[in-house]
Amino acid sequence: MLYEGFRKIFWGFILVFVEIHLMVIDILPDPIGYYLIFSGIRLVNHYFGFTNKGKQVALGLVFLSLPTLFIQNQSVIQMSGSSIYLSLIGIINLVLAFYLFQLMVSIAKQREDDSLHQRTTTMFKIYMVTMFFVTFLEPFSINMTEGLKMWFIVFSAIFGLVINIFFLALLLKYSKLSDGPSDRSSYTAESEPAIGTHD
Amino acid sequence: MKERFLWAGVLIIVFSWIGNYAYFQSKQLDHPIFLDHFYEATLGEGTSFTFYYLTNKQDPAVVTHVQIDGVEIVNVLNDGHGIGVWQNSSEPSFVQEYRHHYLKSVTLELNEEFIPDNQTEPILTFETMDVFFNDQSSIHADVGTVKICREDRNLHVLDSQMSSSSNQHRREETLVTREAISIDEISIPFPEDLEGEVAVKVDFDQNRLKELEKVRDNGEIPAWFEENIEKEWNETTGLPIEEKELFPITLNENEWMQVGMYFNPDRTSYFEFGIHIKGKKSESGHTFDQTVPIIDHPYLGQQDIDEIIAEKVGGQ
């Protein structure tokens, strides 16, 4: 169950992060990605008896992200309706990631897996602080000179990409946890080094 | 991590948006701003001028037509940066890009049929233009001063020999007389507007200047000629044209004069005019008014742009 829930969340984020536009339509549609995330969180919530709010946020994003099917998420940052909309989606994504981290922290706690708990909380802080700065600085780009704006876009894209790869790797790790807290000792010994190569 | 940190972060991000958006809006121009141009041109086939203006980067303006004194005596040749290739592109064409604005140019061609035939010089002077943009808006723009004159080829008494200019807003020109003349005055046009913006020195030292004759026969350019333009303005040879005891001065046929020009490097206006040399032909007594052409455009940085906007928007 755990495996399936986090695998859905993982693939959901892949759909959200990767954009391939054929003609004008995104062939990896974000709403489907958010739906996968929603149903993944629902599974995990149900299994552990959690009430993680990420479920509602993901469901909201299923509908809110419908226009992204037709908007090219270019890094051309300028003042327009679509850029404000995309930033709004970005902020809600941050909220969604926050709840997912909370979900992962609760699971690690429940499994009494200290190393996983440690890794998740560290990643939680790094992710939120980095993404906060990237999202906070983004609107400054509309007032930047061309040269500075270019550097900003390049750096924020690299930071965003790297941090989200770490985030995906963590989701993948959770998706490979075996069900039930009983066999946690065997899991940590085996899978820790293997997962490490993903980072 | 506590949930209240999340909401505090989201709130800060929203404020960042509001703040940046408000700043961005405050920098937007209500309408394009034309810079100052001091242009003099002679009427001829295809006489054209390029005017420079500032427009918002967001939705930049494009000039569609221009009226002067309510008459369309100019055709818009192109709005943008010269070459036709740019016009078909969907990207806005601009001369220079600033934080919130583009510096754009529009080239206007004089429509000769609207110019009255028999008029005394200058045929046309204007300081404002009614400019119409592609978004149906229009402005009554101050553009500096533009003078259009009729050329008089018969009174060409000086031949330009050598000229050099530097990127330090300097220019040197040497001229040789075709016949004996007397020069009564050397003057800078637009005296009220250009006071302190242009300085001119003249030198009639025949002994020195005659060395330049060697250059005609593929000789070396004397070192002093090139050194002069590198010198500080007050150390260069020649006397300022304001020295009234200089004039009138008589030159025989085939005699030399050197004109040095210096433009205020901090100015923000565009120069395309001539230094006027006025006098009489010694033999016939006919008056002449010949010009030494100047083309000097300012380099404008972000700070210049901010100051121009503050001045032009504030002054209205």
Coordinates of C-alpha atoms in Angstrom, one line a residue:
Chain A
M1 CA 0.0 0.0 0.0
L2 CA 2.7 2.4 1.0
Y3 CA 4.6 1.5 -2.1
E4 CA 1.7 2.1 -4.4
G5 CA 0.7 5.4 -2.7
F6 CA 4.1 7.0 -3.0
R7 CA 4.7 5.6 -6.5
K8 CA 1.6 7.4 -7.6
I9 CA 2.8 10.6 -5.9
F10 CA 6.2 10.2 -7.6
W11 CA 4.8 9.8 -11.1
G12 CA 2.3 12.6 -10.4
F13 CA 5.2 14.9 -9.7
I14 CA 7.0 13.7 -12.8
L15 CA 4.0 14.7 -14.9
V16 CA 3.8 18.1 -13.2
F17 CA 7.6 18.9 -13.5
V18 CA 8.1 17.6 -17.1
E19 CA 6.4 19.5 -19.9
I20 CA 6.4 18.3 -23.4
H21 CA 4.2 20.4 -25.6
L22 CA 3.1 18.9 -28.9
M23 CA 1.6 21.7 -30.9
V24 CA -0.1 23.6 -28.1
I25 CA -1.2 20.7 -25.8
D26 CA 1.0 19.5 -22.9
I27 CA 1.2 15.7 -23.5
L28 CA 2.1 15.2 -19.9
P29 CA -0.9 17.0 -18.4
D30 CA -0.5 18.6 -15.0
P31 CA -4.1 17.9 -13.9
I32 CA -3.5 14.2 -14.3
G33 CA -0.3 14.5 -12.3
Y34 CA -2.1 16.3 -9.5
Y35 CA -4.8 13.7 -9.6
L36 CA -2.2 10.9 -9.2
I37 CA -0.7 12.9 -6.2
F38 CA -4.2 13.3 -4.8
S39 CA -5.0 9.6 -5.0
G40 CA -1.6 8.7 -3.7
I41 CA -2.0 10.8 -0.6
R42 CA -5.6 9.5 -0.2
L43 CA -4.2 5.9 -0.1
V44 CA -1.5 6.8 2.4
N45 CA -3.9 8.8 4.6
H46 CA -6.3 5.9 4.5
Y47 CA -3.6 3.3 5.3
F48 CA -2.1 5.2 8.3
G49 CA -5.3 6.9 9.4
F50 CA -3.7 10.4 8.7
T51 CA -5.6 13.4 7.8
N52 CA -2.9 15.1 5.7
K53 CA -4.1 18.3 4.0
G54 CA -2.0 17.6 1.0
K55 CA -4.9 15.6 -0.3
Q56 CA -7.2 18.7 -0.5
V57 CA -4.4 20.8 -1.9
A58 CA -3.7 18.3 -4.7
L59 CA -7.4 18.0 -5.5
G60 CA -7.6 21.8 -5.8
L61 CA -4.7 21.8 -8.1
V62 CA -6.3 19.2 -10.4
F63 CA -8.8 21.9 -11.3
L64 CA -6.6 24.9 -10.9
S65 CA -4.0 23.5 -13.3
L66 CA -6.4 22.9 -16.1
P67 CA -5.3 26.0 -18.0
T68 CA -1.6 24.8 -18.0
L69 CA -2.6 22.3 -20.7
F70 CA -2.4 25.3 -23.0
I71 CA 0.2 27.5 -21.4
Q72 CA 3.8 27.0 -22.2
N73 CA 5.6 27.2 -18.9
Q74 CA 8.4 29.2 -20.4
S75 CA 11.0 30.9 -18.2
V76 CA 10.2 34.2 -19.9
I77 CA 9.2 36.2 -16.8
Q78 CA 7.2 39.2 -17.5
M79 CA 4.2 41.0 -16.2
S80 CA 1.1 39.3 -17.7
G81 CA -2.0 37.4 -16.6
S82 CA -0.5 34.0 -17.3
S83 CA 2.7 34.8 -15.4
I84 CA 0.7 35.7 -12.3
Y85 CA -1.3 32.5 -12.7
L86 CA 1.8 30.4 -13.1
S87 CA 3.3 32.0 -10.0
L88 CA 0.1 31.2 -8.1
I89 CA 0.4 27.6 -9.1
G90 CA 4.0 27.7 -8.0
I91 CA 3.1 29.0 -4.5
I92 CA 0.4 26.3 -4.1
N93 CA 2.9 23.7 -5.3
L94 CA 5.1 24.8 -2.5
V95 CA 2.2 24.3 0.0
L96 CA 1.6 20.8 -1.5
A97 CA 5.3 19.9 -1.1
F98 CA 5.1 21.2 2.5
Y99 CA 2.3 18.8 3.4
L100 CA 4.0 15.9 1.6
F101 CA 7.1 16.4 3.7
Q102 CA 4.9 16.5 6.8
L103 CA 3.3 13.2 5.6
M104 CA 6.7 11.6 5.1
V105 CA 7.9 12.9 8.5
S106 CA 4.9 11.4 10.2
I107 CA 5.5 8.0 8.5
A108 CA 9.2 8.0 9.5
K109 CA 8.1 8.8 13.0
Q110 CA 5.5 6.1 13.1
R111 CA 8.0 3.6 11.8
E112 CA 10.4 4.8 14.5
D113 CA 13.1 4.9 11.8
D114 CA 15.5 7.5 13.1
S115 CA 17.8 7.7 10.0
L116 CA 14.8 8.1 7.7
H117 CA 13.3 10.7 10.0
Q118 CA 16.5 12.6 10.2
R119 CA 17.0 12.6 6.4
T120 CA 13.4 13.6 5.7
T121 CA 13.4 16.5 8.2
T122 CA 16.8 17.8 6.9
M123 CA 15.5 17.6 3.3
F124 CA 12.3 19.3 4.5
K125 CA 14.2 22.3 5.7
I126 CA 16.6 22.6 2.8
Y127 CA 13.7 22.2 0.3
M128 CA 11.4 24.7 1.9
V129 CA 14.1 27.3 2.4
T130 CA 15.5 27.0 -1.1
M131 CA 12.1 27.0 -2.8
F132 CA 11.0 29.9 -0.6
F133 CA 13.9 32.0 -1.8
V134 CA 13.5 31.1 -5.4
T135 CA 9.7 31.9 -5.2
F136 CA 10.3 35.0 -3.2
L137 CA 12.9 36.4 -5.6
E138 CA 10.9 35.5 -8.8
P139 CA 8.7 38.6 -8.8
F140 CA 11.9 40.8 -8.5
S141 CA 12.7 39.6 -12.0
I142 CA 10.1 41.9 -13.5
N143 CA 12.2 44.8 -12.3
M144 CA 15.6 43.5 -13.2
T145 CA 17.8 44.6 -16.0
E146 CA 18.0 42.1 -18.9
G147 CA 21.5 40.8 -18.0
L148 CA 20.6 40.2 -14.3
K149 CA 17.3 38.7 -15.2
M150 CA 19.1 36.1 -17.4
W151 CA 21.4 35.1 -14.6
F152 CA 18.5 34.9 -12.2
I153 CA 16.5 32.7 -14.5
V154 CA 19.5 30.3 -15.1
F155 CA 20.4 30.1 -11.4
S156 CA 16.8 29.7 -10.1
A157 CA 16.2 27.0 -12.8
I158 CA 19.3 25.1 -11.8
F159 CA 18.4 25.4 -8.0
G160 CA 14.8 24.4 -8.7
L161 CA 15.8 21.4 -10.8
V162 CA 18.4 20.1 -8.3
I163 CA 16.2 20.5 -5.3
N164 CA 13.3 18.8 -7.0
I165 CA 15.4 15.9 -8.1
F166 CA 16.3 15.4 -4.4
F167 CA 12.6 15.7 -3.6
L168 CA 11.7 13.0 -6.2
A169 CA 14.5 10.8 -4.9
L170 CA 13.0 11.0 -1.4
L171 CA 9.5 10.1 -2.7
L172 CA 11.0 7.2 -4.6
K173 CA 12.7 6.0 -1.4
Y174 CA 9.3 6.1 0.5
S175 CA 7.7 4.3 -2.4
K176 CA 10.2 1.4 -1.8
L177 CA 9.5 1.1 1.9
S178 CA 7.9 -2.2 2.7
D179 CA 4.4 -2.2 4.3
G180 CA 4.1 -2.1 8.0
P181 CA 6.6 -0.9 10.6
S182 CA 7.5 -4.5 11.6
D183 CA 10.4 -5.1 9.3
R184 CA 12.0 -1.7 9.4
S185 CA 15.3 -3.0 10.7
S186 CA 15.9 -5.2 7.7
Y187 CA 14.9 -2.4 5.3
T188 CA 17.3 0.2 6.6
A189 CA 20.3 -2.2 6.4
E190 CA 19.5 -3.1 2.8
S191 CA 18.1 -0.3 0.9
E192 CA 20.0 2.7 2.3
P193 CA 23.1 2.3 0.1
A194 CA 21.1 1.4 -2.9
I195 CA 18.9 4.5 -2.7
G196 CA 22.0 6.7 -2.1
T197 CA 23.0 6.3 -5.7
H198 CA 19.9 8.0 -6.8
D199 CA 20.8 11.3 -5.2
Chain B
M1 CA 8.7 22.5 10.4
K2 CA 5.7 24.2 11.7
E3 CA 2.7 25.1 9.5
R4 CA 2.8 28.7 10.5
F5 CA 6.2 29.0 8.9
L6 CA 4.7 27.9 5.7
W7 CA 1.9 30.5 5.8
A8 CA 4.3 33.2 6.9
G9 CA 6.5 32.3 3.9
V10 CA 3.5 32.3 1.5
L11 CA 2.5 35.7 2.9
I12 CA 6.0 37.1 2.3
I13 CA 6.0 35.8 -1.3
V14 CA 2.6 37.4 -1.9
F15 CA 4.0 40.7 -0.5
S16 CA 7.0 40.3 -2.7
W17 CA 4.6 40.1 -5.7
I18 CA 2.6 43.1 -4.7
G19 CA 5.7 45.2 -4.0
N20 CA 7.4 44.3 -7.2
Y21 CA 4.2 44.8 -9.2
A22 CA 3.6 48.2 -7.7
Y23 CA 7.2 49.2 -8.4
F24 CA 6.8 47.9 -12.0
Q25 CA 3.6 49.9 -12.5
S26 CA 5.1 53.0 -11.1
K27 CA 7.8 52.8 -13.8
Q28 CA 5.4 52.6 -16.7
L29 CA 5.1 55.6 -19.0
D30 CA 1.6 56.9 -19.8
H31 CA 2.8 57.4 -23.3
P32 CA 6.1 57.3 -25.2
I33 CA 8.6 60.0 -24.6
F34 CA 10.6 61.6 -27.4
L35 CA 14.2 62.6 -26.7
D36 CA 15.6 65.9 -27.8
H37 CA 17.0 66.2 -31.3
F38 CA 18.8 69.1 -32.9
Y39 CA 18.7 68.4 -36.6
E40 CA 19.4 70.4 -39.7
A41 CA 18.9 69.0 -43.1
T42 CA 18.9 70.2 -46.6
L43 CA 15.9 69.4 -48.8
G44 CA 16.6 66.8 -51.3
E45 CA 15.3 63.5 -52.6
G46 CA 14.8 61.1 -49.8
T47 CA 15.7 63.4 -47.0
S48 CA 15.1 61.5 -43.8
F49 CA 15.6 61.9 -40.1
T50 CA 15.7 59.3 -37.3
F51 CA 14.0 60.2 -34.1
Y52 CA 14.5 58.4 -30.8
Y53 CA 11.9 57.7 -28.2
L54 CA 11.4 55.7 -25.0
T55 CA 8.5 53.3 -24.7
N56 CA 7.4 50.7 -22.1
K57 CA 9.0 47.3 -22.6
Q58 CA 5.6 45.9 -21.7
D59 CA 3.6 46.4 -24.9
P60 CA 6.1 48.7 -26.8
A61 CA 4.6 51.4 -29.0
V62 CA 5.0 51.4 -32.8
V63 CA 4.7 54.7 -34.7
T64 CA 2.3 54.4 -37.7
H65 CA 2.2 58.0 -38.9
V66 CA 3.4 61.5 -38.0
Q67 CA 2.0 64.9 -38.7
I68 CA 3.8 68.2 -38.5
D69 CA 1.6 71.3 -38.0
G70 CA -1.3 69.0 -38.8
V71 CA 0.0 68.0 -42.2
E72 CA 1.5 64.7 -43.1
I73 CA 4.6 66.0 -44.7
V74 CA 6.6 63.0 -43.6
N75 CA 6.3 59.3 -44.3
V76 CA 7.2 56.7 -41.7
L77 CA 10.0 54.8 -43.3
N78 CA 10.4 52.4 -40.5
D79 CA 9.8 52.1 -36.8
G80 CA 12.6 50.2 -35.4
H81 CA 16.2 49.6 -35.8
G82 CA 16.9 50.2 -39.4
I83 CA 17.0 47.1 -41.5
G84 CA 13.8 45.6 -43.0
V85 CA 14.5 42.1 -41.7
W86 CA 13.5 43.3 -38.2
Q87 CA 10.2 44.5 -39.3
N88 CA 8.8 41.1 -40.1
S89 CA 9.9 39.6 -36.9
S90 CA 7.4 39.5 -34.0
E91 CA 10.1 40.5 -31.6
P92 CA 10.1 44.2 -30.8
S93 CA 13.0 46.0 -32.4
F94 CA 14.8 48.6 -30.4
V95 CA 18.0 50.5 -30.2
Q96 CA 18.7 49.8 -26.6
E97 CA 17.1 48.0 -23.8
Y98 CA 16.7 49.3 -20.3
R99 CA 15.1 48.0 -17.1
H100 CA 11.5 48.9 -17.9
H101 CA 11.9 50.7 -21.3
Y102 CA 13.1 50.3 -24.8
L103 CA 14.9 53.1 -26.6
K104 CA 13.3 52.9 -30.1
S105 CA 13.9 54.8 -33.2
V106 CA 11.6 55.9 -36.0
T107 CA 12.8 57.1 -39.4
L108 CA 10.8 59.7 -41.2
E109 CA 11.2 60.7 -44.8
L110 CA 10.2 64.1 -46.0
N111 CA 7.4 64.2 -48.4
E112 CA 8.6 66.8 -50.9
E113 CA 5.3 67.5 -52.5
F114 CA 4.1 69.2 -49.3
I115 CA 7.0 71.6 -49.2
P116 CA 6.0 75.0 -50.6
D117 CA 8.2 75.9 -53.6
N118 CA 9.2 79.5 -53.2
Q119 CA 10.0 80.2 -49.6
T120 CA 12.9 81.8 -47.9
E121 CA 15.2 79.7 -45.8
P122 CA 14.8 77.9 -43.6
I123 CA 11.8 76.3 -45.4
L124 CA 10.6 74.5 -42.4
T125 CA 11.3 74.5 -38.7
F126 CA 9.5 72.4 -36.1
E127 CA 9.8 71.6 -32.5
T128 CA 6.8 69.3 -32.0
M129 CA 5.3 66.4 -34.0
D130 CA 1.9 64.7 -33.6
V131 CA 2.8 61.1 -33.4
F132 CA 0.3 58.3 -33.9
F133 CA 0.9 54.8 -32.6
N134 CA -0.5 51.4 -33.6
D135 CA -2.6 51.2 -30.5
Q136 CA -4.7 54.2 -31.8
S137 CA -3.1 56.6 -29.3
S138 CA -1.4 59.7 -30.3
I139 CA 0.8 62.3 -28.6
H140 CA 1.9 65.9 -29.3
A141 CA 5.6 65.3 -28.8
D142 CA 8.5 67.8 -28.1
V143 CA 11.3 66.5 -30.3
G144 CA 13.9 69.2 -29.9
T145 CA 14.4 71.4 -33.0
V146 CA 14.5 70.4 -36.7
K147 CA 15.3 72.8 -39.5
I148 CA 15.1 72.1 -43.1
C149 CA 16.9 74.3 -45.6
R150 CA 17.4 74.4 -49.3
E151 CA 20.9 73.6 -50.4
D152 CA 22.8 76.1 -52.4
R153 CA 25.5 74.3 -54.3
N154 CA 26.9 77.4 -56.1
L155 CA 28.3 78.8 -52.9
H156 CA 30.5 75.9 -52.1
V157 CA 33.8 77.6 -51.2
L158 CA 35.6 75.1 -49.0
D159 CA 36.6 71.5 -49.7
S160 CA 36.8 69.1 -46.8
Q161 CA 40.2 67.5 -46.7
M162 CA 40.7 65.3 -43.7
S163 CA 38.5 64.6 -40.8
S164 CA 38.8 62.5 -37.7
S165 CA 36.6 61.8 -34.8
S166 CA 37.0 60.1 -31.5
N167 CA 34.6 58.3 -29.2
Q168 CA 35.3 61.0 -26.7
H169 CA 32.8 63.3 -28.4
R170 CA 35.5 65.0 -30.4
R171 CA 35.8 65.8 -34.1
E172 CA 38.4 67.5 -36.2
E173 CA 37.9 68.7 -39.7
T174 CA 40.4 70.4 -42.1
L175 CA 39.2 72.4 -45.1
V176 CA 40.9 74.1 -48.0
T177 CA 39.5 77.1 -49.8
R178 CA 38.5 76.9 -53.5
E179 CA 39.0 80.6 -54.0
A180 CA 39.8 83.7 -52.0
I181 CA 37.2 84.3 -49.3
S182 CA 36.7 86.2 -46.1
I183 CA 35.1 84.6 -43.2
D184 CA 32.9 86.8 -41.0
E185 CA 31.5 84.4 -38.6
I186 CA 31.6 80.8 -37.5
S187 CA 28.5 79.8 -35.5
I188 CA 26.7 76.9 -33.9
P189 CA 23.0 76.6 -34.8
F190 CA 20.3 76.5 -32.2
P191 CA 22.2 79.0 -30.0
E192 CA 19.5 79.1 -27.2
D193 CA 19.3 75.4 -26.8
L194 CA 22.9 74.3 -27.4
E195 CA 24.7 76.8 -25.1
G196 CA 27.5 74.9 -23.4
E197 CA 26.7 71.8 -25.4
V198 CA 29.1 72.3 -28.2
A199 CA 32.5 74.0 -28.3
V200 CA 34.3 74.9 -31.5
K201 CA 37.9 76.0 -32.1
V202 CA 39.4 77.2 -35.4
D203 CA 43.0 77.3 -36.4
F204 CA 44.4 79.1 -39.5
D205 CA 48.1 78.3 -38.9
Q206 CA 49.1 77.9 -42.6
N207 CA 52.6 76.8 -41.9
R208 CA 51.5 73.9 -39.9
L209 CA 48.3 73.0 -41.8
K210 CA 50.2 73.0 -45.2
E211 CA 52.0 69.9 -43.9
L212 CA 48.7 68.1 -44.5
E213 CA 49.2 68.6 -48.3
K214 CA 51.6 65.7 -48.2
V215 CA 48.7 63.4 -47.4
R216 CA 47.1 64.1 -50.7
D217 CA 50.1 62.5 -52.4
N218 CA 49.9 59.5 -50.2
G219 CA 52.3 60.9 -47.7
E220 CA 52.3 60.2 -43.9
I221 CA 49.7 62.0 -41.8
P222 CA 51.7 64.3 -39.5
A223 CA 51.8 63.1 -35.9
W224 CA 50.4 66.3 -34.5
F225 CA 47.1 65.8 -36.4
E226 CA 46.4 62.6 -34.7
E227 CA 47.8 63.7 -31.3
N228 CA 45.6 66.7 -31.3
I229 CA 42.3 64.8 -31.1
E230 CA 43.6 62.7 -28.1
K231 CA 44.5 65.9 -26.1
E232 CA 42.3 67.5 -23.5
W233 CA 40.0 70.0 -25.2
N234 CA 41.6 73.1 -23.5
E235 CA 45.1 71.9 -24.7
T236 CA 44.2 71.6 -28.3
T237 CA 45.4 74.1 -30.9
G238 CA 43.2 76.9 -32.2
L239 CA 41.0 79.7 -30.8
P240 CA 37.4 79.5 -29.7
I241 CA 35.0 80.9 -32.3
E242 CA 33.6 83.2 -29.7
E243 CA 36.8 85.3 -29.9
K244 CA 35.4 88.2 -31.9
E245 CA 38.8 89.7 -32.9
L246 CA 39.4 86.6 -35.0
F247 CA 36.9 87.7 -37.7
P248 CA 36.8 88.8 -40.4
I249 CA 39.7 86.7 -41.6
T250 CA 40.8 86.6 -45.2
L251 CA 42.0 83.4 -46.8
N252 CA 43.5 83.1 -50.3
E253 CA 42.8 80.3 -52.7
N254 CA 44.2 76.9 -51.5
E255 CA 44.6 78.0 -47.9
W256 CA 43.8 75.8 -45.0
M257 CA 41.7 75.9 -41.9
Q258 CA 41.1 73.5 -39.1
V259 CA 37.9 73.2 -37.2
G260 CA 37.9 71.3 -33.9
M261 CA 34.6 70.4 -32.2
Y262 CA 33.8 69.1 -28.7
F263 CA 30.4 67.9 -27.6
N264 CA 29.2 67.8 -24.0
P265 CA 29.7 64.1 -23.2
D266 CA 26.9 64.2 -20.6
R267 CA 24.2 65.5 -22.8
T268 CA 21.2 63.4 -23.8
S269 CA 20.3 65.0 -27.1
Y270 CA 20.9 63.9 -30.6
F271 CA 23.0 66.1 -32.9
E272 CA 22.8 66.1 -36.7
F273 CA 23.6 69.6 -37.9
G274 CA 26.4 71.7 -39.2
I275 CA 28.8 74.3 -37.9
H276 CA 28.1 77.3 -40.1
I277 CA 30.9 79.2 -41.7
K278 CA 29.6 82.4 -43.1
G279 CA 31.4 85.0 -45.2
K280 CA 31.9 86.5 -48.6
K281 CA 33.7 85.5 -51.8
S282 CA 36.5 88.1 -52.2
E283 CA 36.1 88.5 -55.9
S284 CA 32.3 88.5 -56.5
G285 CA 31.3 89.6 -53.0
H286 CA 28.7 86.9 -52.9
T287 CA 27.9 85.7 -49.4
F288 CA 28.1 82.0 -48.5
D289 CA 27.1 79.9 -45.6
Q290 CA 28.8 76.6 -45.7
T291 CA 28.6 73.9 -43.0
V292 CA 30.9 71.4 -41.4
P293 CA 28.6 68.5 -40.7
I294 CA 28.3 67.0 -37.2
I295 CA 26.6 63.7 -36.3
D296 CA 26.9 62.9 -32.7
H297 CA 24.6 60.6 -30.7
P298 CA 24.7 60.3 -27.0
Y299 CA 25.3 57.0 -25.2
L300 CA 22.5 56.7 -22.7
G301 CA 22.8 54.6 -19.5
Q302 CA 20.0 53.5 -17.2
Q303 CA 20.6 56.6 -15.0
D304 CA 20.3 58.9 -18.0
I305 CA 17.0 57.3 -18.9
D306 CA 15.7 57.7 -15.3
E307 CA 16.7 61.4 -15.4
I308 CA 15.1 62.0 -18.8
I309 CA 11.9 60.4 -17.7
A310 CA 11.9 62.3 -14.4
E311 CA 12.4 65.6 -16.3
K312 CA 10.0 65.0 -19.1
V313 CA 7.2 63.5 -17.1
G314 CA 7.7 65.9 -14.2
G315 CA 7.8 69.0 -16.5
Q316 CA 4.5 68.3 -18.2

